[in-house]
Amino acid sequence: MIALGVGEILGSIAFGYITDKFQTRTTVMINMIACTVGYGFLILYGVIYDFTFYLGILMTLSWGVQDAGINCLLNSLLGFQFESKTTPFSVYKFLQSLLIFICVSIESATTNQKSYLIYFVVCYLIAISAWVVLIRFFEFKTKEEVEEMRAKS
């Protein structure tokens, strides 16, 4: 699990830089790649279904990087894409807590290798679908609009 923390730190630094330097759509696309790598190692781990040290390191490191990317992007979007500074974070925390409860409840019913693989693949498909919906239907503010909001706060 140390690799998860290292991945979180490295991902926070990398995605903080990416979020500052590139457009939001580009950042989302890079997050989708990180998500695919993280879930790829998770699914591979489920296929092998046996602990191997190096795969465990790769899986937790990549998972930490993609988690940091998601958190960096979400905090940026919630902080600068909406006029209210509290409502987006409140809705996010409510939905996050609710979905964690639902996911953990479903995950607790997984009992064998096949059910884990199905669960991981479904979670990956939902994650990618969420990224696609974000890119397709969300109107991102321009860098100039975000800079203006930052100057006001």
PDB file of C-alpha atoms in Angstrom, residues 34-132:
ATOM      1  CA  ALA A  34      -4.767   7.008 -16.281  1.00  0.00           C
ATOM      2  CA  CYS A  35      -8.127   5.431 -15.405  1.00  0.00           C
ATOM      3  CA  THR A  36      -7.667   2.810 -18.115  1.00  0.00           C
ATOM      4  CA  VAL A  37      -4.167   1.955 -16.875  1.00  0.00           C
ATOM      5  CA  GLY A  38      -5.344   1.754 -13.253  1.00  0.00           C
ATOM      6  CA  TYR A  39      -8.332  -0.433 -14.058  1.00  0.00           C
ATOM      7  CA  GLY A  40      -6.205  -2.448 -16.490  1.00  0.00           C
ATOM      8  CA  PHE A  41      -3.841  -3.476 -13.703  1.00  0.00           C
ATOM      9  CA  LEU A  42      -6.793  -4.100 -11.375  1.00  0.00           C
ATOM     10  CA  ILE A  43      -8.470  -6.371 -13.939  1.00  0.00           C
ATOM     11  CA  LEU A  44      -5.152  -8.092 -14.675  1.00  0.00           C
ATOM     12  CA  TYR A  45      -4.767  -8.690 -10.952  1.00  0.00           C
ATOM     13  CA  GLY A  46      -8.264 -10.217 -10.942  1.00  0.00           C
ATOM     14  CA  VAL A  47      -7.382 -12.461 -13.890  1.00  0.00           C
ATOM     15  CA  ILE A  48      -4.190 -13.734 -12.268  1.00  0.00           C
ATOM     16  CA  TYR A  49      -6.017 -13.938  -8.909  1.00  0.00           C
ATOM     17  CA  ASP A  50      -2.788 -14.528  -7.052  1.00  0.00           C
ATOM     18  CA  PHE A  51      -0.617 -12.113  -5.133  1.00  0.00           C
ATOM     19  CA  THR A  52       2.569 -11.139  -6.931  1.00  0.00           C
ATOM     20  CA  PHE A  53       4.725  -8.428  -5.422  1.00  0.00           C
ATOM     21  CA  TYR A  54       5.478  -6.508  -8.616  1.00  0.00           C
ATOM     22  CA  LEU A  55       1.926  -6.602  -9.960  1.00  0.00           C
ATOM     23  CA  GLY A  56       0.723  -5.459  -6.536  1.00  0.00           C
ATOM     24  CA  ILE A  57       3.129  -2.504  -6.690  1.00  0.00           C
ATOM     25  CA  LEU A  58       2.081  -1.613 -10.250  1.00  0.00           C
ATOM     26  CA  MET A  59      -1.613  -1.927  -9.451  1.00  0.00           C
ATOM     27  CA  THR A  60      -1.524   0.239  -6.328  1.00  0.00           C
ATOM     28  CA  LEU A  61       0.851   2.799  -7.879  1.00  0.00           C
ATOM     29  CA  SER A  62      -1.325   3.208 -10.986  1.00  0.00           C
ATOM     30  CA  TRP A  63      -4.463   3.309  -8.856  1.00  0.00           C
ATOM     31  CA  GLY A  64      -2.956   6.085  -6.739  1.00  0.00           C
ATOM     32  CA  VAL A  65      -2.012   8.099  -9.829  1.00  0.00           C
ATOM     33  CA  GLN A  66      -5.474   7.833 -11.369  1.00  0.00           C
ATOM     34  CA  ASP A  67      -7.175   8.606  -8.042  1.00  0.00           C
ATOM     35  CA  ALA A  68      -5.050  11.726  -7.633  1.00  0.00           C
ATOM     36  CA  GLY A  69      -5.925  12.765 -11.190  1.00  0.00           C
ATOM     37  CA  ILE A  70      -9.633  12.371 -10.560  1.00  0.00           C
ATOM     38  CA  ASN A  71      -9.464  14.309  -7.289  1.00  0.00           C
ATOM     39  CA  CYS A  72      -7.374  17.097  -8.820  1.00  0.00           C
ATOM     40  CA  LEU A  73      -9.740  17.490 -11.760  1.00  0.00           C
ATOM     41  CA  LEU A  74     -12.912  17.278  -9.654  1.00  0.00           C
ATOM     42  CA  ASN A  75     -11.698  19.830  -7.130  1.00  0.00           C
ATOM     43  CA  SER A  76     -10.712  22.145  -9.967  1.00  0.00           C
ATOM     44  CA  LEU A  77     -14.056  21.731 -11.732  1.00  0.00           C
ATOM     45  CA  LEU A  78     -16.104  22.107  -8.572  1.00  0.00           C
ATOM     46  CA  GLY A  79     -14.130  25.127  -7.449  1.00  0.00           C
ATOM     47  CA  PHE A  80     -13.960  27.074 -10.693  1.00  0.00           C
ATOM     48  CA  GLN A  81     -16.741  25.915 -13.024  1.00  0.00           C
ATOM     49  CA  PHE A  82     -19.633  26.915 -10.765  1.00  0.00           C
ATOM     50  CA  GLU A  83     -20.607  30.256  -9.286  1.00  0.00           C
ATOM     51  CA  SER A  84     -21.392  28.813  -5.841  1.00  0.00           C
ATOM     52  CA  LYS A  85     -18.364  27.768  -3.831  1.00  0.00           C
ATOM     53  CA  THR A  86     -20.161  25.397  -1.437  1.00  0.00           C
ATOM     54  CA  THR A  87     -23.063  23.755  -3.273  1.00  0.00           C
ATOM     55  CA  PRO A  88     -20.987  21.760  -5.813  1.00  0.00           C
ATOM     56  CA  PHE A  89     -18.770  20.327  -3.069  1.00  0.00           C
ATOM     57  CA  SER A  90     -21.786  19.491  -0.892  1.00  0.00           C
ATOM     58  CA  VAL A  91     -23.542  17.655  -3.723  1.00  0.00           C
ATOM     59  CA  TYR A  92     -20.289  15.874  -4.629  1.00  0.00           C
ATOM     60  CA  LYS A  93     -19.665  14.673  -1.055  1.00  0.00           C
ATOM     61  CA  PHE A  94     -23.268  13.482  -0.704  1.00  0.00           C
ATOM     62  CA  LEU A  95     -23.172  11.549  -3.986  1.00  0.00           C
ATOM     63  CA  GLN A  96     -19.693  10.195  -3.271  1.00  0.00           C
ATOM     64  CA  SER A  97     -20.803   8.842   0.114  1.00  0.00           C
ATOM     65  CA  LEU A  98     -23.959   7.333  -1.353  1.00  0.00           C
ATOM     66  CA  LEU A  99     -22.114   5.667  -4.233  1.00  0.00           C
ATOM     67  CA  ILE A 100     -19.381   4.332  -1.958  1.00  0.00           C
ATOM     68  CA  PHE A 101     -22.088   2.725   0.192  1.00  0.00           C
ATOM     69  CA  ILE A 102     -23.716   1.170  -2.895  1.00  0.00           C
ATOM     70  CA  CYS A 103     -20.416  -0.038  -4.379  1.00  0.00           C
ATOM     71  CA  VAL A 104     -19.167  -1.537  -1.119  1.00  0.00           C
ATOM     72  CA  SER A 105     -22.520  -3.270  -0.629  1.00  0.00           C
ATOM     73  CA  ILE A 106     -22.296  -4.792  -4.111  1.00  0.00           C
ATOM     74  CA  GLU A 107     -18.620  -5.649  -3.670  1.00  0.00           C
ATOM     75  CA  SER A 108     -19.378  -7.483  -0.433  1.00  0.00           C
ATOM     76  CA  ALA A 109     -21.430  -9.957  -2.484  1.00  0.00           C
ATOM     77  CA  THR A 110     -18.469 -10.889  -4.689  1.00  0.00           C
ATOM     78  CA  THR A 111     -17.227 -14.279  -3.618  1.00  0.00           C
ATOM     79  CA  ASN A 112     -15.093 -15.704  -6.395  1.00  0.00           C
ATOM     80  CA  GLN A 113     -12.738 -14.759  -9.199  1.00  0.00           C
ATOM     81  CA  LYS A 114     -15.453 -14.484 -11.835  1.00  0.00           C
ATOM     82  CA  SER A 115     -17.609 -12.161  -9.734  1.00  0.00           C
ATOM     83  CA  TYR A 116     -14.590  -9.930  -8.989  1.00  0.00           C
ATOM     84  CA  LEU A 117     -13.772  -9.684 -12.696  1.00  0.00           C
ATOM     85  CA  ILE A 118     -17.356  -8.828 -13.580  1.00  0.00           C
ATOM     86  CA  TYR A 119     -17.429  -6.205 -10.821  1.00  0.00           C
ATOM     87  CA  PHE A 120     -14.128  -4.608 -11.930  1.00  0.00           C
ATOM     88  CA  VAL A 121     -15.117  -4.557 -15.620  1.00  0.00           C
ATOM     89  CA  VAL A 122     -18.523  -3.023 -14.846  1.00  0.00           C
ATOM     90  CA  CYS A 123     -16.864  -0.390 -12.634  1.00  0.00           C
ATOM     91  CA  TYR A 124     -14.423   0.421 -15.451  1.00  0.00           C
ATOM     92  CA  LEU A 125     -17.224   0.754 -17.998  1.00  0.00           C
ATOM     93  CA  ILE A 126     -19.136   3.064 -15.654  1.00  0.00           C
ATOM     94  CA  ALA A 127     -16.011   5.166 -15.078  1.00  0.00           C
ATOM     95  CA  ILE A 128     -15.285   5.561 -18.787  1.00  0.00           C
ATOM     96  CA  SER A 129     -18.962   6.312 -19.459  1.00  0.00           C
ATOM     97  CA  ALA A 130     -18.856   9.055 -16.822  1.00  0.00           C
ATOM     98  CA  TRP A 131     -15.765  10.591 -18.463  1.00  0.00           C
ATOM     99  CA  VAL A 132     -17.455  10.505 -21.884  1.00  0.00           C
TER     100      VAL A 132
END
